[in-house]
Amino acid sequence: MSAFWYYVFTLVFFLFDYFILAMGLNIQYGETGILNFAYIGFVAIGSYVTGVTSLPNSVGTGQQYILGWGLPFPINLLLGGLASSALAVLVAFIALRRLRTDYLAVVLISLSLVLYDVINNYVPLFNGADGLYNVPEPLAGFFKLTTNSFIPFFAAVSGVVALIMWWVMHRITNAPLGRTLRAIRDDVEVSSALGKGVFRYQLTSMIIGAFYAGVGGGLIIQFGGSFNPTAWLPGETFVIFAVIIVGGVGNNVGLLVGALLVETLLIHLPAFLPAIPGHPGLIEYIDTMVVGVLLMVMLWFRPQGVVPERIRRSPISLVKRPASAIIDVAAPTEPVVAPVGNPAIQELP
Amino acid sequence: MTDTPSPTTSDERDEFALSCHDLKKSFQGVMAVSGATFEVPRGMITALIGPNGAGKTTVVNILSGMMRSDSGRMMVDSTDVTNWESYKIARLGLMRTFQLSRELGGLTVLENLLVAPQHQSGESLFNIFFRPGRTKREELANAQRALEILNTYGLYELRDSRARELSGGQKKLLEIARGIMAAPKILLLDEPMAGVNPALIDRIGGYILDLKAQGMTILMVEHNLNVVEKICDHVIVLAEGRTLATGRLSDLRANAEVVQAYLGEVISAGPAH
Ligand SMILES: Nc1ncnc2c1ncn2[C@@H]1O[C@H](COP(=O)(O)OP(=O)(O)OP(=O)(O)O)[C@@H](O)[C@H]1O
Ligand SMILES: [Mg+2]
């Protein structure tokens, strides 16, 4: 396979993967209003756990890590997602129970920094700063894949996973559950006054979103075979925020567009451009700046994103107007109480 | 008048849908509520009146659980709900509206109503994927009822508009409609007619009378005494955070304290009777 196709399939893989990551952050932020600034931490946990459940026992690998169960795909991927969800439960009980949104964001940033430092420095967990490598290529033995054919194969697998996860998310966001999450996003206090146990819903949203983060992270380590702390610098969270804000918060299709524009075209494509002579790495820096500027421009001029949240219309089967008395806002009915003057109190009997 | 209430007997409890005793609340040392004590009779329309800053909204916030009182007790039916979280009080059948409308802006008008029913099947992940039939049936029944309510409140044509695009008066109507959708037993309305045109005031008055006819208990904060006179059965006067008096409006007019605190010049300027 030529280098060209290798690049193309890599881009395709990351497009699908960031679509999954964006869906997870979107249900938390776009649907529920939780500013999860620790999101990349959930991606990392999913990635590491997928790795250590897929790798064999660490003895003799030259790496240090926990578990080492040697489980096949997609069981290890599922475990990655679940591990990330478990972390979400912990974080929700620490941070969500009491804190208001703005404090929550700060607490989450701190948590992600703590997580980063622990994983980076505590080697027995996930091999510290070196991270995990030589993670077996999933299904490669089963389908007799070569190193070359694995890349397009796994890009396709990630497409299938993304499709399934899109369908699940579509069902959730269009169900009454999704509507209640959006109510909480729009006004926490009002939702509570309407009888919604807000914490329960925020917890649900965190768990679902973290599962998506974990699976997205798991796919990354399965695709590349390695994962280490340089892959999840805390700032990465903002790239995923950029994806959902550019694409359109609260719109699952918009997220795919956002992943294409931000992740594929801005982040990954320029990495394949020839370096500017005499300035190695300059392109990546320009890249980061472009994403930042794009984010500001979008927030300023088109906060609803390229594909805005759509209006969920009334069920077609019910569009027939109810038969009861028809009243129009424009046409007032008969006065029920006497017309009121201004300020009217002098007219008291 | 009722400055010193006696302990309620069980008979009296049945008579009242909502009651509070000696509620107090201060904000950074400023007493907003300093001893509110009153009962809201079941199945009636009760007005909560008082001058600006008397603490009416704060009392409504406390009763609906959105704010915690510093001290005092409150009951919904015969349940002591002191310090309960608002969603638990709501589940006992108490809904409220806001003085400054708080619509769920990103949702459509219809969705604002559809959020309100308690314990919907489709709010559980399990039901969404494993009981889709039941979820769908319930959703359609709710939508049917919501559209009927919107029709009654003259918002049917706006059902698919985002709530934030509504006019001030329409938002007031939407808040009441959203409350009704939850099928409450008690409805707290914080100035439902403030800032709306006279024709709409009449319509809202009519809706409130209809709700009473359906057996609902209503407590409404209202400045317009003409409206109070026409539709309210019972009045509670709040001044400087305290219950000053309760009774019928006609009785209160005879009360010198009330006249001084609130009705003041307005009454004396009015026609003799
Ligand atoms: N969240 C708050 N923080 C600080 N002070 C508050 C707060 N809410 C109310 N207050 C103060 O408490 C007092 C009572 O306010 P409240 O809104 O309950 O009065 P109100 O009777 O509803 O008045 P209005 O007729 O103007 O609506 C006022 O002095 C107000 O400034
Ligand atoms: Mg008020």
XYZ file of C-alpha atoms and ligand atoms in Angstrom:
654
model
C 0.000 0.000 0.000
C 1.360 3.368 -0.950
C 2.045 6.032 1.613
C -0.812 8.057 0.126
C -3.442 5.452 0.962
C -1.889 4.902 4.342
C -2.468 8.597 5.068
C -5.985 8.542 3.699
C -7.056 5.605 5.845
C -5.421 7.140 8.879
C -7.438 10.295 8.303
C -10.607 8.244 7.862
C -9.927 6.401 11.109
C -9.445 9.619 13.067
C -12.553 11.119 11.506
C -14.683 8.268 12.841
C -12.862 8.218 16.142
C -13.321 11.927 16.773
C -16.951 11.609 15.757
C -17.340 9.121 18.635
C -15.388 11.362 21.012
C -17.486 14.347 19.979
C -20.742 12.465 20.618
C -19.584 11.670 24.136
C -18.632 15.242 24.970
C -21.772 16.509 23.269
C -24.164 14.562 25.484
C -22.355 15.946 28.521
C -21.914 19.530 27.392
C -24.245 20.020 24.419
C -27.224 18.173 25.868
C -26.774 18.417 29.633
C -24.658 21.544 30.032
C -21.843 19.898 32.006
C -18.583 21.657 31.147
C -16.389 18.566 31.324
C -12.911 20.046 31.012
C -11.467 16.676 32.050
C -12.845 14.904 29.003
C -9.490 13.840 27.577
C -8.802 12.058 30.880
C -11.766 9.784 30.194
C -10.430 9.139 26.697
C -7.071 8.182 28.195
C -8.519 5.790 30.768
C -10.447 4.037 28.000
C -7.309 3.805 25.930
C -5.085 2.464 28.708
C -7.634 -0.042 29.962
C -8.294 -1.311 26.439
C -4.515 -1.656 26.147
C -3.838 -3.500 29.401
C -6.786 -5.864 28.950
C -5.517 -6.671 25.456
C -1.783 -6.997 26.274
C -0.540 -10.283 27.725
C 0.821 -10.540 31.251
C 3.468 -7.861 31.643
C 6.267 -10.281 32.651
C 8.876 -10.275 29.915
C 7.324 -7.462 27.850
C 9.754 -4.867 29.152
C 6.774 -2.779 30.285
C 5.036 -2.419 33.618
C 1.265 -2.415 33.721
C -1.685 -3.822 35.634
C -4.051 -6.596 34.462
C -2.485 -7.977 31.259
C -5.447 -10.216 30.518
C -4.856 -10.764 26.795
C -8.532 -10.381 25.947
C -9.697 -10.183 22.321
C -11.358 -7.263 20.542
C -14.034 -5.994 21.110
C -14.245 -7.221 24.717
C -11.204 -5.130 25.650
C -12.759 -2.101 23.936
C -15.937 -2.577 25.931
C -13.901 -2.789 29.130
C -12.142 0.448 28.170
C -15.529 2.144 27.811
C -16.786 0.727 31.087
C -13.638 1.740 32.974
C -14.116 5.279 31.746
C -17.779 5.179 32.854
C -16.690 3.958 36.273
C -14.374 6.951 36.543
C -17.335 9.143 35.593
C -19.350 7.794 38.513
C -16.505 8.637 40.864
C -16.039 12.121 39.401
C -19.781 12.804 39.453
C -20.027 11.981 43.132
C -17.002 14.137 43.932
C -17.721 17.087 41.688
C -21.343 17.137 40.547
C -23.250 16.559 43.746
C -22.578 19.911 45.268
C -20.764 22.184 42.905
C -22.328 24.661 40.560
C -21.378 24.637 36.890
C -18.563 27.190 37.008
C -16.848 25.607 40.015
C -17.411 22.220 38.483
C -15.377 23.196 35.424
C -12.459 24.243 37.618
C -12.665 21.068 39.705
C -12.712 18.967 36.549
C -9.636 20.685 35.141
C -7.835 20.013 38.419
C -8.936 16.399 38.411
C -7.638 15.924 34.895
C -4.260 17.381 35.880
C -4.079 15.081 38.905
C -4.987 12.086 36.773
C -2.359 13.092 34.240
C 0.375 13.402 36.841
C -0.493 10.129 38.532
C -0.522 8.120 35.304
C 2.575 9.852 33.980
C 4.583 9.227 37.153
C 3.236 6.062 38.722
C 4.908 3.522 36.447
C 3.300 0.240 37.664
C -0.108 1.423 36.457
C 0.264 2.061 32.728
C 4.057 2.145 32.295
C 4.361 5.825 33.259
C 5.796 8.331 30.811
C 6.723 5.650 28.280
C 3.123 4.531 28.035
C 1.923 1.283 26.531
C 3.239 -0.114 23.244
C 3.211 -3.324 21.232
C -0.506 -3.647 21.864
C -1.691 -6.538 19.646
C -3.501 -5.564 16.457
C -7.093 -6.616 16.967
C -8.518 -9.374 14.752
C -5.318 -9.353 12.666
C -4.671 -13.024 13.336
C -8.298 -13.944 12.752
C -8.507 -12.233 9.361
C -4.863 -12.981 8.466
C -4.130 -9.292 7.991
C -0.724 -7.896 7.173
C 0.582 -4.657 8.592
C -0.531 -3.011 5.364
C -4.050 -4.346 5.170
C -4.664 -3.699 8.874
C -4.902 0.066 8.419
C -7.867 0.142 5.998
C -9.430 -2.792 7.806
C -9.420 -1.036 11.143
C -10.579 2.248 9.629
C -13.623 0.305 8.450
C -14.078 -1.299 11.883
C -14.041 2.133 13.503
C -16.677 3.218 10.962
C -18.926 0.350 12.023
C -18.391 1.132 15.700
C -19.134 4.819 15.041
C -22.327 3.914 13.186
C -23.590 1.717 16.022
C -22.729 4.384 18.572
C -24.410 7.066 16.501
C -27.602 4.975 16.367
C -27.563 4.474 20.145
C -26.966 8.189 20.741
C -29.691 9.097 18.280
C -32.171 6.978 20.221
C -31.130 8.512 23.537
C -31.191 12.143 22.448
C -34.567 11.768 20.749
C -36.135 10.004 23.722
C -37.707 11.801 26.679
C -34.377 11.242 28.442
C -32.601 13.497 25.937
C -35.291 16.122 26.323
C -34.942 16.119 30.088
C -31.166 16.492 29.718
C -31.693 19.522 27.479
C -34.123 20.961 30.014
C -31.394 20.660 32.642
C -28.942 22.310 30.243
C -31.321 25.224 29.713
C -32.167 25.731 33.402
C -31.081 23.452 36.222
C -33.303 25.066 38.844
C -36.426 25.058 36.712
C -35.873 21.407 35.817
C -35.615 20.593 39.486
C -38.772 22.563 40.226
C -40.458 20.443 37.542
C -39.659 17.344 39.589
C -36.512 16.179 37.833
C -33.844 14.725 40.106
C -31.088 16.683 38.397
C -28.138 14.772 39.828
C -29.474 11.439 38.609
C -29.672 12.789 35.065
C -26.285 14.484 35.188
C -24.820 11.212 36.423
C -26.475 9.308 33.573
C -25.143 11.814 31.082
C -21.627 11.621 32.524
C -21.670 7.813 32.371
C -22.882 7.689 28.761
C -20.454 10.392 27.633
C -17.543 8.731 29.418
C -18.359 5.421 27.754
C -18.051 7.124 24.366
C -14.790 8.737 25.467
C -13.460 5.371 26.614
C -14.384 3.553 23.422
C -12.925 6.366 21.322
C -9.713 6.125 23.331
C -9.692 2.346 23.090
C -9.914 2.510 19.307
C -6.875 4.810 19.236
C -4.620 2.352 21.076
C -5.941 -0.523 18.951
C -5.265 1.414 15.766
C -1.773 2.639 16.554
C -0.695 -0.073 19.000
C 0.599 2.446 21.532
C -0.581 5.208 23.832
C 1.383 7.482 26.158
C 0.983 10.788 28.007
C 1.973 12.903 24.970
C -1.241 11.705 23.332
C -3.511 13.226 25.928
C -2.129 16.518 27.091
C -4.930 18.203 29.050
C -5.291 20.802 26.268
C -6.565 18.084 23.939
C -9.959 18.454 25.597
C -10.310 21.779 23.828
C -9.777 20.250 20.418
C -12.835 18.090 21.081
C -14.719 21.137 22.329
C -13.713 22.819 19.069
C -15.111 19.863 17.128
C -18.536 20.119 18.744
C -18.708 23.904 18.751
C -17.687 24.202 15.108
C -19.908 21.308 14.051
C -22.928 22.309 16.068
C -23.632 21.680 19.728
C -26.617 19.394 20.224
C -26.652 17.986 16.692
C -25.235 14.505 16.093
C -24.773 15.050 12.341
C -23.087 18.361 13.004
C -20.545 16.524 15.111
C -19.400 14.500 12.109
C -19.018 17.733 10.149
C -17.098 19.237 13.057
C -14.818 16.209 13.233
C -14.161 16.545 9.496
C -13.430 20.284 9.622
C -11.418 20.470 12.829
C -9.860 17.078 13.349
C -9.302 15.890 9.791
C -8.707 19.101 7.868
C -7.073 21.276 10.529
C -5.299 18.947 12.923
C -4.332 15.887 10.946
C -4.046 16.903 7.303
C -1.421 19.631 7.858
C 0.713 17.103 9.750
C 1.311 15.414 6.412
C 2.386 18.639 4.710
C 6.110 18.997 4.061
C 7.811 20.915 6.863
C 8.601 24.577 6.278
C 12.357 24.601 5.558
C 14.366 25.615 8.607
C 11.307 25.555 10.881
C 10.491 21.989 11.818
C 7.308 21.707 13.864
C 6.142 25.182 12.893
C 3.155 23.813 11.031
C 1.840 22.134 14.167
C 2.058 25.366 16.114
C 0.280 27.307 13.395
C -2.273 24.534 13.397
C -3.058 24.931 17.077
C -3.410 28.666 16.620
C -5.744 28.215 13.679
C -7.981 25.953 15.771
C -8.036 28.553 18.538
C -8.878 31.364 16.153
C -11.536 29.259 14.449
C -13.103 28.534 17.823
C -13.259 32.237 18.672
C -14.644 33.165 15.268
C -17.342 30.512 15.568
C -18.329 31.523 19.097
C -18.533 35.117 17.957
C -20.307 34.818 14.638
C -22.014 31.453 14.614
C -22.310 30.013 18.114
C -24.876 27.480 16.937
C -22.222 25.821 14.739
C -22.155 24.844 11.080
C -25.093 22.468 11.575
C -27.257 23.954 14.348
C -29.352 21.966 16.796
C -32.532 21.105 14.961
C -36.026 21.857 16.139
C -37.770 18.682 17.249
C -41.237 19.065 15.799
C -44.465 17.736 17.209
C -45.238 14.106 16.302
C -46.687 13.932 12.779
C -49.411 11.564 13.913
C -50.768 14.294 16.180
C -50.631 17.365 13.976
C -54.410 17.369 13.760
C -55.496 20.152 16.020
C -57.417 19.043 19.124
C -61.178 19.508 18.760
C -61.662 21.564 21.908
C -62.350 25.281 21.720
C -59.871 26.963 19.423
C -58.279 30.090 20.786
C -55.705 32.253 19.154
C -53.088 34.238 20.955
C -53.888 37.210 18.789
C -57.622 37.115 19.474
C -58.490 37.715 23.129
C -61.548 35.970 24.506
C -64.419 37.482 26.453
C -63.201 39.303 29.551
C -63.521 37.139 32.632
C -62.719 39.916 35.030
C -63.619 43.492 34.386
C -61.117 45.394 32.264
C -58.454 46.816 34.465
C -57.482 50.435 34.368
C -54.099 51.738 35.300
C -53.144 51.369 38.125
C -56.729 50.359 38.709
C -56.767 50.156 42.429
C -58.868 53.268 42.826
C -61.741 51.399 41.225
C -62.086 49.140 44.225
C -65.725 48.816 45.222
C -55.863 38.225 62.344
C -53.442 35.343 62.451
C -50.184 36.535 63.900
C -50.089 33.771 66.508
C -51.405 30.542 65.023
C -52.389 27.711 67.304
C -51.077 24.214 66.556
C -53.192 22.785 63.787
C -55.502 19.864 64.456
C -55.876 17.066 61.912
C -59.185 18.541 60.776
C -57.567 21.817 59.966
C -54.806 20.040 58.137
C -57.249 18.519 55.698
C -58.552 21.955 55.093
C -55.160 23.321 54.056
C -53.157 22.184 51.071
C -50.091 24.135 52.085
C -48.964 25.841 55.236
C -45.882 27.414 56.715
C -44.912 28.479 60.181
C -42.492 31.246 61.113
C -40.354 31.081 57.962
C -37.231 33.233 58.101
C -34.641 34.005 55.487
C -31.919 36.616 55.341
C -29.497 37.541 52.599
C -26.145 38.760 53.934
C -27.795 40.041 57.068
C -30.797 41.591 55.340
C -33.996 39.921 56.492
C -36.090 39.199 53.393
C -38.541 36.981 55.266
C -38.826 37.427 59.009
C -41.640 35.228 60.250
C -44.076 34.248 57.529
C -46.906 32.124 58.903
C -50.006 31.232 56.939
C -52.192 28.480 55.573
C -53.412 28.072 52.030
C -56.951 26.656 51.970
C -57.490 23.655 49.728
C -59.314 24.117 46.450
C -59.290 27.888 46.656
C -57.458 30.783 45.104
C -55.333 32.602 47.648
C -53.588 35.879 46.928
C -50.236 36.749 48.455
C -49.988 40.525 48.432
C -47.612 43.063 49.863
C -45.465 46.017 48.852
C -42.352 45.658 46.689
C -39.606 43.871 48.530
C -42.007 42.428 51.110
C -40.530 38.983 50.562
C -43.307 37.427 48.470
C -41.004 35.904 45.861
C -38.659 34.690 48.572
C -41.578 32.933 50.283
C -42.568 31.285 46.988
C -38.943 30.231 46.478
C -38.878 28.656 49.924
C -42.233 26.930 49.533
C -41.162 25.415 46.220
C -37.882 24.207 47.707
C -35.711 26.364 45.470
C -34.366 28.197 48.500
C -33.777 26.976 52.009
C -35.279 28.939 54.861
C -33.012 29.772 57.785
C -35.710 28.561 60.145
C -39.395 27.735 60.248
C -41.432 24.798 59.023
C -43.629 24.102 56.041
C -46.133 21.422 55.127
C -47.629 20.189 51.885
C -50.848 18.362 52.740
C -49.836 16.515 55.878
C -46.196 16.047 54.866
C -43.521 18.118 56.536
C -41.388 19.301 53.616
C -39.071 21.649 55.507
C -35.652 21.724 53.748
C -36.749 19.305 51.047
C -35.149 19.642 47.642
C -37.386 21.238 45.040
C -37.771 18.156 42.862
C -39.130 16.172 45.796
C -41.645 18.869 46.652
C -42.642 19.016 42.981
C -43.330 15.291 43.051
C -45.833 15.824 45.853
C -47.832 17.817 43.311
C -46.621 21.374 43.791
C -45.725 23.366 40.686
C -44.721 26.983 40.379
C -44.218 29.760 37.858
C -41.719 32.605 37.992
C -42.073 36.366 38.278
C -39.509 36.753 35.497
C -40.387 33.986 33.059
C -38.001 31.074 32.998
C -38.901 29.122 29.913
C -36.616 26.320 28.762
C -35.378 28.469 25.896
C -33.714 25.893 23.642
C -36.711 23.581 23.740
C -39.824 24.071 21.672
C -43.065 25.181 23.271
C -44.402 21.626 23.028
C -41.194 20.190 24.509
C -41.465 22.602 27.432
C -44.734 20.890 28.297
C -43.497 17.387 27.537
C -40.702 17.746 30.082
C -43.238 18.235 32.862
C -44.922 14.837 33.402
C -43.342 12.953 36.293
C -41.702 9.553 35.980
C -41.784 9.121 32.220
C -40.777 5.673 30.943
C -38.622 7.223 28.261
C -36.455 8.942 30.839
C -34.809 5.621 31.646
C -32.053 4.184 29.456
C -33.384 0.684 29.980
C -36.861 1.534 28.707
C -35.550 3.407 25.672
C -33.888 0.271 24.345
C -35.887 -2.545 25.884
C -39.420 -1.186 26.148
C -39.651 1.074 23.098
C -43.367 0.342 22.564
C -44.380 1.478 25.994
C -42.098 4.532 25.764
C -43.636 5.543 22.462
C -47.253 5.038 23.567
C -46.702 7.109 26.685
C -44.957 9.832 24.694
C -47.821 10.075 22.204
C -50.405 10.232 24.988
C -48.417 13.003 26.666
C -48.053 14.883 23.395
C -51.799 14.622 22.803
C -52.536 16.090 26.205
C -49.864 18.769 25.812
C -51.347 19.883 22.490
C -54.777 20.124 24.110
C -53.386 22.288 26.888
C -51.533 24.460 24.358
C -54.772 24.829 22.451
C -56.601 25.930 25.574
C -53.892 28.455 26.348
C -53.789 29.786 22.806
C -50.268 28.563 22.155
C -51.105 25.759 19.731
C -49.804 27.554 16.659
C -46.509 28.192 18.435
C -45.988 24.549 19.449
C -42.884 24.062 17.300
C -41.274 27.435 18.034
C -38.350 27.661 20.379
C -39.597 28.941 23.714
C -37.008 31.725 23.823
C -38.618 33.298 20.751
C -41.968 33.876 22.487
C -43.226 37.284 23.613
C -43.403 38.164 27.299
C -47.109 37.413 27.574
C -46.760 34.155 25.691
C -43.980 33.090 28.055
C -46.236 33.759 31.038
C -48.890 31.535 29.472
C -46.312 28.883 28.651
C -45.165 28.735 32.269
C -48.691 28.152 33.511
C -49.318 25.577 30.777
C -46.081 23.780 31.679
C -47.116 23.680 35.325
C -50.561 22.307 34.434
C -48.963 19.601 32.279
C -47.431 18.137 35.438
C -50.989 17.685 36.798
C -50.268 19.450 40.072
C -52.501 19.654 43.133
C -51.048 23.001 44.164
C -49.969 25.789 41.848
C -47.858 28.747 42.993
C -48.024 31.660 40.577
C -45.574 34.529 41.072
C -47.227 37.567 39.487
C -48.776 35.698 36.543
C -50.257 38.908 35.190
C -47.366 41.311 35.637
C -46.358 43.105 32.487
C -49.058 41.665 30.230
C -51.759 43.592 28.405
C -55.240 44.020 29.938
C -56.907 41.562 27.559
C -54.407 38.887 28.499
C -54.906 39.670 32.192
C -58.561 38.778 31.746
C -57.725 35.561 29.966
C -55.223 34.476 32.585
C -57.811 35.283 35.271
C -60.223 32.997 33.442
C -57.687 30.193 33.270
C -57.009 30.450 36.977
C -60.737 30.242 37.757
C -60.945 27.162 35.507
C -58.115 25.524 37.409
C -59.901 26.174 40.668
C -63.033 24.594 39.190
C -60.941 21.517 38.436
C -60.076 21.283 42.129
C -56.606 22.797 42.117
C -55.289 24.874 45.018
C -53.740 28.132 43.884
C -51.497 30.603 45.656
C -50.775 33.653 43.535
C -48.624 36.677 44.155
C -50.549 39.600 42.705
C -50.242 43.357 42.848
C -53.441 44.177 41.047
C -56.091 44.388 43.757
C -58.845 44.521 41.194
C -57.839 41.057 40.042
C -57.532 39.898 43.639
C -61.031 41.157 44.341
C -62.481 39.360 41.347
C -60.899 35.943 41.526
C -59.298 35.335 44.917
C -61.152 33.755 47.832
C -58.548 34.489 50.439
C -55.759 37.013 50.904
C -52.455 36.918 52.778
C -50.738 40.247 53.353
C -46.976 40.197 53.710
C -45.063 43.281 54.833
C -41.365 43.465 55.644
C -41.155 39.693 55.512
C -43.925 39.067 58.052
C -47.503 37.922 57.704
C -49.413 41.048 58.547
C -52.920 39.761 58.073
C -55.001 37.107 56.375
C -58.647 36.997 55.407
C -60.997 38.261 52.747
C -59.965 41.414 50.951
C -63.081 43.235 52.139
C -62.205 42.403 55.756
C -58.638 43.540 55.279
C -59.712 46.943 54.131
C -61.059 47.541 57.584
C -57.684 46.712 59.112
C -55.813 49.911 59.858
C -52.406 48.204 59.869
C -52.935 46.696 56.441
C -54.197 49.933 55.048
C -51.160 51.702 56.352
C -48.653 49.123 55.198
C -49.943 48.462 51.784
C -53.258 49.759 50.668
C -52.427 53.145 52.171
C -53.194 56.157 50.107
C -54.702 54.107 47.389
C -57.696 53.169 49.511
C -58.241 56.596 50.949
C -58.008 58.082 47.496
C -60.647 55.677 46.217
C -64.398 56.244 46.242
C -66.069 56.186 49.644
C -68.055 53.050 50.465
N -31.106 36.278 46.090
C -31.147 37.398 46.827
N -30.010 37.941 47.307
C -30.045 39.053 48.057
N -31.167 39.712 48.383
C -32.333 39.229 47.938
C -32.380 38.040 47.129
N -33.682 37.793 46.847
C -34.390 38.757 47.432
N -33.596 39.633 48.086
C -34.036 40.791 48.859
O -35.040 40.332 49.746
C -36.111 41.238 49.823
C -37.403 40.565 49.419
O -37.358 40.279 48.034
P -38.513 39.547 47.271
O -38.075 39.392 45.859
O -38.886 38.314 47.989
O -39.694 40.599 47.365
P -41.082 40.629 46.614
O -42.119 40.808 47.667
O -41.242 39.476 45.729
O -40.980 41.978 45.787
P -41.570 42.360 44.358
O -42.969 42.799 44.580
O -40.715 43.487 43.906
O -41.476 41.174 43.474
C -35.736 42.408 48.921
O -35.180 43.400 49.730
C -34.699 41.838 47.997
O -33.789 42.822 47.591
Mg -41.453 39.216 43.718
